């Protein structure tokens, strides 16, 4: 039986871990995780483009996996561990992947950038990315209208190589 209208309009307290901090806020039953992060928690680095799972701009890491936060409800993330682009540079200093984006001019308007950074970060934790084809594959869920992808591919490969050399995992 479908929920009653007043059930759909209820507001919930959502508590979760975001970038290592315990956070909480109010979310309607139909509030997306993207909107919750941006409007309730003030984490506006997560961008919203298409709002239906196509562009990848809203990509975050949820319990270790890159996901589209426009396709999740905030209430579904209760108790989860979430990472957003703000967590890549907690002290305001670019991490190696972000620095590589800067070095290789992988940013133009920047609207897509946080989504790419989170997709690449999640992928590099799973293992190295050694070829252009692999880099293109891992970025295939993210759309950029400006850069032509070339700089992002170089940045991903360079970051992967650096991580492999040091035995580190993408932060
Ligand atoms: Fe989520 Fe486009 S805004 S995939
Ligand atoms: Fe503009 Fe990617 S830099 S959409």
Coordinates of N, CA and C and ligand atoms in Angstrom, one line a residue:
X1 N 0.9 -1.2 0.0 CA 0.0 0.0 0.0 C 0.9 1.3 0.0
X2 N 0.6 2.2 -0.9 CA 1.5 3.4 -0.9 C 1.4 4.2 0.4
X3 N 2.5 4.9 0.8 CA 2.4 5.6 2.1 C 1.4 6.8 2.0
X4 N 0.8 7.1 3.1 CA -0.1 8.2 3.1 C 0.7 9.5 2.8
X5 N 0.0 10.5 2.3 CA 0.6 11.8 1.9 C 1.4 12.4 3.1
X6 N 0.8 12.3 4.3 CA 1.5 13.0 5.4 C 2.8 12.2 5.7
X7 N 2.8 10.9 5.4 CA 4.1 10.1 5.6 C 5.1 10.5 4.7
X8 N 4.8 10.8 3.4 CA 5.7 11.3 2.4 C 6.3 12.6 2.8
X9 N 5.5 13.4 3.5 CA 6.0 14.8 3.8 C 6.7 14.9 5.2
X10 N 6.9 13.8 5.8 CA 7.6 13.8 7.1 C 9.0 14.3 6.9
X11 N 9.5 14.8 8.0 CA 10.9 15.2 8.1 C 11.6 14.3 9.1
X12 N 12.9 13.9 8.7 CA 13.6 12.9 9.4 C 14.9 13.5 9.9
X13 N 15.4 13.0 11.0 CA 16.8 13.4 11.4 C 17.7 12.3 10.8
X14 N 18.7 12.8 10.1 CA 19.7 11.9 9.4 C 21.0 12.2 10.0
X15 N 21.6 11.2 10.6 CA 23.0 11.3 11.2 C 23.9 10.4 10.4
X16 N 25.1 10.9 10.1 CA 26.0 10.1 9.3 C 27.4 10.7 9.5
X17 N 28.4 10.0 9.0 CA 29.8 10.5 9.1 C 30.2 11.1 7.8
X18 N 30.6 12.3 7.8 CA 31.0 13.0 6.5 C 32.4 13.5 6.7
X19 N 33.2 13.0 5.8 CA 34.6 13.5 5.8 C 35.3 13.3 7.2
X20 N 34.9 12.2 7.9 CA 35.5 11.9 9.2 C 34.8 12.5 10.4
X21 N 33.8 13.4 10.1 CA 33.1 14.1 11.2 C 31.6 13.5 11.3
X22 N 31.2 13.4 12.6 CA 29.8 13.0 12.8 C 28.9 14.2 12.5
X23 N 28.0 14.1 11.5 CA 27.1 15.2 11.1 C 25.7 14.7 11.2
X24 N 24.8 15.7 11.3 CA 23.4 15.4 11.3 C 22.6 16.5 10.8
X25 N 21.4 16.2 10.3 CA 20.5 17.3 9.9 C 19.2 16.8 9.6
X26 N 18.3 17.7 9.1 CA 16.9 17.3 8.8 C 16.8 17.1 7.3
X27 N 16.0 16.1 7.0 CA 15.7 15.8 5.6 C 14.3 15.3 5.4
X28 N 13.7 15.8 4.4 CA 12.4 15.3 4.0 C 12.5 13.9 3.5
X29 N 11.4 13.2 3.4 CA 11.4 11.9 2.9 C 11.9 11.8 1.5
X30 N 11.7 12.9 0.7 CA 12.1 12.8 -0.7 C 13.3 13.7 -1.0
X31 N 14.0 14.1 0.1 CA 15.2 15.0 -0.1 C 16.4 14.1 -0.6
X32 N 17.0 14.5 -1.7 CA 18.1 13.7 -2.2 C 19.3 13.9 -1.3
X33 N 20.2 12.9 -1.4 CA 21.5 13.0 -0.6 C 22.3 14.3 -1.1
X34 N 22.3 14.5 -2.4 CA 23.0 15.7 -2.9 C 22.5 17.0 -2.3
X35 N 21.1 17.1 -2.3 CA 20.6 18.3 -1.7 C 20.8 18.4 -0.2
X36 N 20.8 17.3 0.5 CA 21.1 17.3 1.9 C 22.5 17.7 2.2
X37 N 23.4 17.2 1.4 CA 24.8 17.6 1.6 C 25.0 19.1 1.3
X38 N 24.4 19.6 0.3 CA 24.6 20.9 -0.1 C 23.9 21.9 0.8
X39 N 22.6 21.7 1.0 CA 21.8 22.7 1.7 C 21.7 22.5 3.2
X40 N 21.7 21.3 3.7 CA 21.6 21.0 5.1 C 23.0 21.1 5.8
X41 N 24.0 20.5 5.1 CA 25.3 20.4 5.7 C 26.3 21.5 5.1
X42 N 25.8 22.2 4.1 CA 26.7 23.3 3.6 C 27.9 22.8 2.8
X43 N 27.8 21.6 2.3 CA 29.0 21.0 1.5 C 28.7 21.2 0.0
X44 N 28.9 22.4 -0.5 CA 28.5 22.8 -1.8 C 29.5 22.4 -2.9
X45 N 30.5 21.7 -2.5 CA 31.5 21.2 -3.5 C 30.9 20.1 -4.3
X46 N 29.9 19.4 -3.8 CA 29.1 18.4 -4.6 C 28.1 19.1 -5.4
X47 N 28.3 19.0 -6.8 CA 27.5 19.7 -7.7 C 26.3 18.9 -8.2
X48 N 25.3 19.6 -8.6 CA 24.1 18.9 -9.2 C 23.9 19.4 -10.6
X49 N 24.0 18.5 -11.5 CA 23.8 18.8 -12.9 C 22.5 18.3 -13.5
X50 N 22.5 17.1 -13.9 CA 21.3 16.5 -14.6 C 20.2 16.1 -13.6
X51 N 20.6 15.8 -12.4 CA 19.6 15.3 -11.4 C 18.9 14.0 -11.7
X52 N 19.5 13.3 -12.7 CA 18.9 11.9 -12.9 C 20.0 10.9 -13.3
X53 N 21.1 11.0 -12.7 CA 22.1 9.9 -12.8 C 22.9 9.8 -14.0
X54 N 22.9 10.9 -14.8 CA 23.7 10.8 -16.1 C 25.0 11.5 -16.1
X55 N 25.1 12.7 -15.5 CA 26.3 13.5 -15.7 C 27.5 13.2 -14.8
X56 N 27.2 12.6 -13.6 CA 28.2 12.3 -12.6 C 28.7 13.5 -11.8
X57 N 28.2 14.7 -12.0 CA 28.7 15.8 -11.3 C 28.5 15.7 -9.8
X58 N 27.5 14.9 -9.4 CA 27.1 14.8 -7.9 C 27.8 13.6 -7.3
X59 N 28.8 13.0 -7.9 CA 29.5 11.8 -7.4 C 30.2 12.1 -6.1
X60 N 29.9 11.2 -5.1 CA 30.5 11.2 -3.8 C 31.0 9.8 -3.5
X61 N 31.6 9.5 -2.4 CA 32.0 8.2 -2.0 C 31.1 7.8 -0.8
X62 N 30.4 6.8 -0.9 CA 29.5 6.3 0.2 C 29.9 4.9 0.6
X63 N 30.3 4.8 1.8 CA 30.8 3.5 2.3 C 31.8 2.9 1.3
X64 N 32.7 3.7 0.8 CA 33.8 3.2 0.0 C 33.5 3.2 -1.5
X65 N 32.3 3.4 -1.9 CA 31.9 3.2 -3.3 C 31.5 4.6 -3.9
X66 N 32.0 4.9 -5.1 CA 31.5 6.1 -5.8 C 30.1 5.9 -6.2
X67 N 29.3 6.9 -5.8 CA 27.8 6.8 -6.1 C 27.4 8.2 -6.5
X68 N 26.2 8.2 -7.2 CA 25.6 9.5 -7.6 C 24.6 9.9 -6.5
X69 N 25.0 11.0 -5.9 CA 24.2 11.4 -4.7 C 22.8 12.0 -5.1
X70 N 22.6 12.3 -6.4 CA 21.3 12.7 -6.8 C 20.3 11.6 -6.9
X71 N 20.8 10.4 -7.0 CA 19.9 9.2 -7.1 C 19.6 8.5 -5.8
X72 N 20.2 9.1 -4.7 CA 20.0 8.5 -3.4 C 19.2 9.5 -2.5
X73 N 18.4 9.0 -1.7 CA 17.7 9.8 -0.7 C 18.6 10.0 0.5
X74 N 18.5 11.2 1.1 CA 19.3 11.4 2.3 C 19.0 10.4 3.4
X75 N 17.7 10.0 3.5 CA 17.4 9.0 4.6 C 18.1 7.6 4.3
X76 N 18.4 7.3 3.1 CA 19.1 6.1 2.8 C 20.6 6.1 3.3
X77 N 21.1 7.3 3.5 CA 22.5 7.4 3.9 C 22.6 7.5 5.4
X78 N 21.5 7.4 6.1 CA 21.6 7.4 7.6 C 22.6 6.3 8.1
X79 N 23.5 6.8 8.9 CA 24.5 5.8 9.5 C 25.7 5.5 8.6
X80 N 25.7 6.1 7.4 CA 26.7 5.7 6.4 C 28.0 6.6 6.6
X81 N 29.0 6.2 5.9 CA 30.2 7.0 5.9 C 30.3 7.6 4.5
X82 N 30.3 8.9 4.5 CA 30.3 9.7 3.2 C 31.6 10.5 3.1
X83 N 32.1 10.5 1.9 CA 33.2 11.4 1.6 C 32.8 12.3 0.4
X84 N 33.1 13.6 0.6 CA 32.8 14.6 -0.5 C 34.1 15.2 -0.9
X85 N 34.1 16.0 -1.9 CA 35.3 16.7 -2.4 C 36.0 17.5 -1.3
X86 N 35.2 18.1 -0.4 CA 35.8 18.9 0.7 C 36.8 18.0 1.5
X87 N 36.5 16.7 1.6 CA 37.4 15.8 2.4 C 38.7 15.5 1.7
X88 N 38.9 15.9 0.5 CA 40.1 15.6 -0.2 C 41.2 16.7 0.2
X89 N 40.7 17.8 0.7 CA 41.7 18.8 1.1 C 41.2 19.5 2.4
X90 N 41.2 18.7 3.5 CA 40.6 19.2 4.7 C 41.3 20.4 5.3
X91 N 42.6 20.6 4.9 CA 43.3 21.8 5.4 C 43.4 22.9 4.4
X92 N 42.7 22.7 3.3 CA 42.8 23.7 2.2 C 44.0 23.5 1.3
X93 N 44.7 22.4 1.5 CA 45.9 22.1 0.6 C 45.5 21.1 -0.4
X94 N 45.7 21.3 -1.7 CA 45.3 20.3 -2.7 C 46.0 19.0 -2.4
X95 N 45.3 17.9 -2.6 CA 45.9 16.6 -2.5 C 46.6 16.3 -3.8
X96 N 47.4 15.2 -3.9 CA 48.1 15.0 -5.2 C 47.3 14.9 -6.4
X97 N 46.1 14.3 -6.3 CA 45.2 14.2 -7.5 C 44.7 15.6 -7.9
X98 N 44.3 16.4 -6.9 CA 43.9 17.7 -7.2 C 45.0 18.6 -7.8
X99 N 46.2 18.4 -7.2 CA 47.4 19.1 -7.7 C 47.7 18.7 -9.2
X100 N 47.5 17.4 -9.5 CA 47.7 17.0 -10.9 C 46.7 17.6 -11.8
X101 N 45.5 17.7 -11.4 CA 44.4 18.4 -12.2 C 44.9 19.8 -12.5
X102 N 45.4 20.5 -11.4 CA 45.9 21.8 -11.6 C 47.0 21.9 -12.6
X103 N 48.0 21.0 -12.4 CA 49.2 21.0 -13.2 C 48.9 20.8 -14.7
X104 N 47.9 19.9 -15.0 CA 47.7 19.5 -16.3 C 46.4 20.2 -16.9
X105 N 46.0 21.3 -16.3 CA 44.9 22.1 -16.8 C 43.7 21.2 -17.1
X106 N 43.3 20.4 -16.1 CA 42.2 19.4 -16.2 C 40.9 20.1 -15.8
X107 N 40.9 21.4 -15.6 CA 39.7 22.1 -15.1 C 39.5 23.3 -16.0
X108 N 38.3 23.4 -16.4 CA 37.9 24.7 -17.2 C 36.8 25.4 -16.3
X109 N 35.6 25.1 -16.6 CA 34.6 25.8 -15.7 C 34.5 25.2 -14.3
X110 N 34.9 24.0 -14.2 CA 35.0 23.3 -12.9 C 33.7 22.7 -12.4
X111 N 32.7 22.8 -13.1 CA 31.4 22.3 -12.6 C 31.5 20.8 -12.4
X112 N 32.1 20.1 -13.3 CA 32.2 18.6 -13.3 C 33.3 18.1 -12.4
X113 N 34.2 19.0 -11.9 CA 35.5 18.6 -11.4 C 35.3 17.7 -10.1
X114 N 34.5 18.1 -9.2 CA 34.4 17.4 -7.9 C 33.9 15.9 -8.2
X115 N 33.0 15.8 -9.2 CA 32.6 14.4 -9.5 C 33.7 13.6 -10.1
X116 N 34.5 14.2 -11.0 CA 35.6 13.4 -11.5 C 36.6 13.1 -10.4
X117 N 36.9 14.0 -9.5 CA 37.9 13.8 -8.5 C 37.4 12.6 -7.6
X118 N 36.1 12.6 -7.3 CA 35.6 11.5 -6.4 C 35.6 10.2 -7.1
X119 N 35.2 10.2 -8.4 CA 35.3 8.9 -9.2 C 36.7 8.4 -9.3
X120 N 37.6 9.2 -9.6 CA 39.0 8.8 -9.7 C 39.6 8.3 -8.4
X121 N 39.3 9.1 -7.3 CA 39.7 8.7 -6.0 C 39.3 7.3 -5.6
X122 N 38.0 7.0 -5.8 CA 37.4 5.7 -5.5 C 38.1 4.6 -6.3
X123 N 38.4 4.9 -7.6 CA 39.0 3.9 -8.5 C 40.4 3.6 -8.1
X124 N 41.1 4.7 -7.7 CA 42.6 4.5 -7.3 C 42.7 3.7 -6.0
X125 N 41.7 3.7 -5.2 CA 41.7 2.9 -4.0 C 41.6 1.4 -4.3
X126 N 40.9 1.1 -5.4 CA 40.7 -0.3 -5.9 C 41.9 -0.8 -6.6
X127 N 42.8 0.1 -7.0 CA 44.0 -0.4 -7.8 C 44.5 0.6 -8.7
X128 N 45.7 0.4 -9.3 CA 46.3 1.4 -10.2 C 45.5 1.5 -11.5
X129 N 45.7 2.6 -12.1 CA 45.1 2.9 -13.5 C 46.4 3.1 -14.3
X130 N 46.6 2.2 -15.2 CA 47.9 2.2 -15.9 C 47.8 2.7 -17.4
X131 N 46.7 2.6 -18.0 CA 46.6 2.9 -19.4 C 45.6 4.0 -19.6
X132 N 45.7 4.7 -20.8 CA 44.7 5.7 -21.2 C 43.3 5.1 -21.3
X133 N 43.3 3.8 -21.8 CA 42.0 3.2 -21.9 C 41.3 2.9 -20.6
X134 N 42.2 2.5 -19.6 CA 41.6 2.3 -18.2 C 41.1 3.6 -17.7
X135 N 41.9 4.7 -17.9 CA 41.5 6.0 -17.4 C 40.2 6.5 -18.0
X136 N 40.1 6.3 -19.3 CA 38.8 6.6 -20.0 C 37.7 5.8 -19.4
X137 N 37.9 4.5 -19.2 CA 36.8 3.7 -18.7 C 36.4 4.2 -17.3
X138 N 37.3 4.5 -16.4 CA 36.9 4.9 -15.1 C 36.2 6.2 -15.1
X139 N 36.4 7.1 -16.1 CA 35.8 8.4 -16.2 C 34.5 8.3 -17.0
X140 N 34.2 7.1 -17.5 CA 33.1 7.0 -18.5 C 31.7 7.4 -17.9
X141 N 31.6 7.4 -16.5 CA 30.4 7.8 -15.9 C 30.3 9.3 -15.6
X142 N 31.3 10.0 -16.0 CA 31.3 11.5 -15.7 C 31.4 12.2 -17.0
X143 N 30.6 13.3 -17.1 CA 30.6 14.1 -18.3 C 31.2 15.4 -18.1
X144 N 32.1 15.8 -19.0 CA 32.7 17.2 -18.9 C 32.4 17.8 -20.3
X145 N 31.9 19.0 -20.2 CA 31.6 19.7 -21.5 C 32.7 20.7 -21.9
X146 N 33.8 20.8 -21.1 CA 34.8 21.8 -21.4 C 36.1 21.3 -21.8
X147 N 36.7 20.4 -21.1 CA 38.1 20.1 -21.1 C 38.6 19.2 -22.2
X148 N 37.7 18.4 -22.7 CA 38.2 17.4 -23.7 C 38.8 16.2 -23.0
X149 N 38.8 16.1 -21.7 CA 39.3 15.0 -20.9 C 40.8 14.7 -20.9
X150 N 41.5 15.3 -21.9 CA 42.9 14.9 -22.0 C 43.7 15.2 -20.7
X151 N 43.5 16.4 -20.1 CA 44.3 16.7 -18.9 C 43.9 15.8 -17.7
X152 N 42.6 15.5 -17.7 CA 42.1 14.6 -16.6 C 42.7 13.2 -16.7
X153 N 42.9 12.7 -17.9 CA 43.4 11.4 -18.1 C 44.9 11.4 -17.7
X154 N 45.6 12.4 -18.1 CA 47.0 12.5 -17.7 C 47.1 12.6 -16.2
X155 N 46.3 13.4 -15.6 CA 46.3 13.6 -14.1 C 46.0 12.3 -13.4
X156 N 45.0 11.5 -13.9 CA 44.7 10.3 -13.2 C 45.9 9.3 -13.4
X157 N 46.5 9.2 -14.6 CA 47.6 8.3 -14.8 C 48.8 8.7 -13.9
X158 N 49.0 10.0 -13.8 CA 50.2 10.4 -13.0 C 49.9 10.2 -11.6
X159 N 48.8 10.4 -11.1 CA 48.4 10.2 -9.7 C 48.5 8.7 -9.4
X160 N 48.0 7.9 -10.3 CA 48.1 6.4 -10.0 C 49.5 6.0 -10.0
X161 N 50.4 6.5 -10.9 CA 51.8 6.1 -10.9 C 52.5 6.5 -9.6
X162 N 52.2 7.7 -9.1 CA 52.8 8.2 -7.9 C 52.4 7.4 -6.7
X163 N 51.1 7.0 -6.7 CA 50.6 6.2 -5.6 C 51.2 4.8 -5.6
X164 N 51.4 4.2 -6.8 CA 52.0 2.9 -6.9 C 53.4 2.9 -6.5
X165 N 54.1 4.0 -6.8 CA 55.5 4.1 -6.5 C 55.7 4.2 -4.9
X166 N 54.8 4.8 -4.3 CA 54.9 5.0 -2.8 C 54.2 3.9 -2.0
X167 N 53.4 3.1 -2.7 CA 52.6 2.1 -2.1 C 51.4 2.7 -1.3
X168 N 51.1 3.9 -1.6 CA 50.0 4.6 -0.8 C 48.6 4.3 -1.5
X169 N 47.6 4.7 -0.9 CA 46.2 4.6 -1.4 C 45.7 6.0 -1.5
X170 N 44.9 6.2 -2.6 CA 44.4 7.6 -2.8 C 43.6 8.1 -1.6
X171 N 43.9 9.3 -1.1 CA 43.2 9.9 0.0 C 42.1 10.8 -0.4
Ligands
LIG1 FE1 23.7 13.4 -10.4 FE2 24.0 14.3 -12.8 S1 23.5 15.4 -11.0 S2 24.3 12.3 -12.1
LIG2 FE1 33.5 22.5 -17.4 FE2 34.1 19.9 -17.0 S1 35.4 21.7 -16.7 S2 32.2 20.7 -17.5

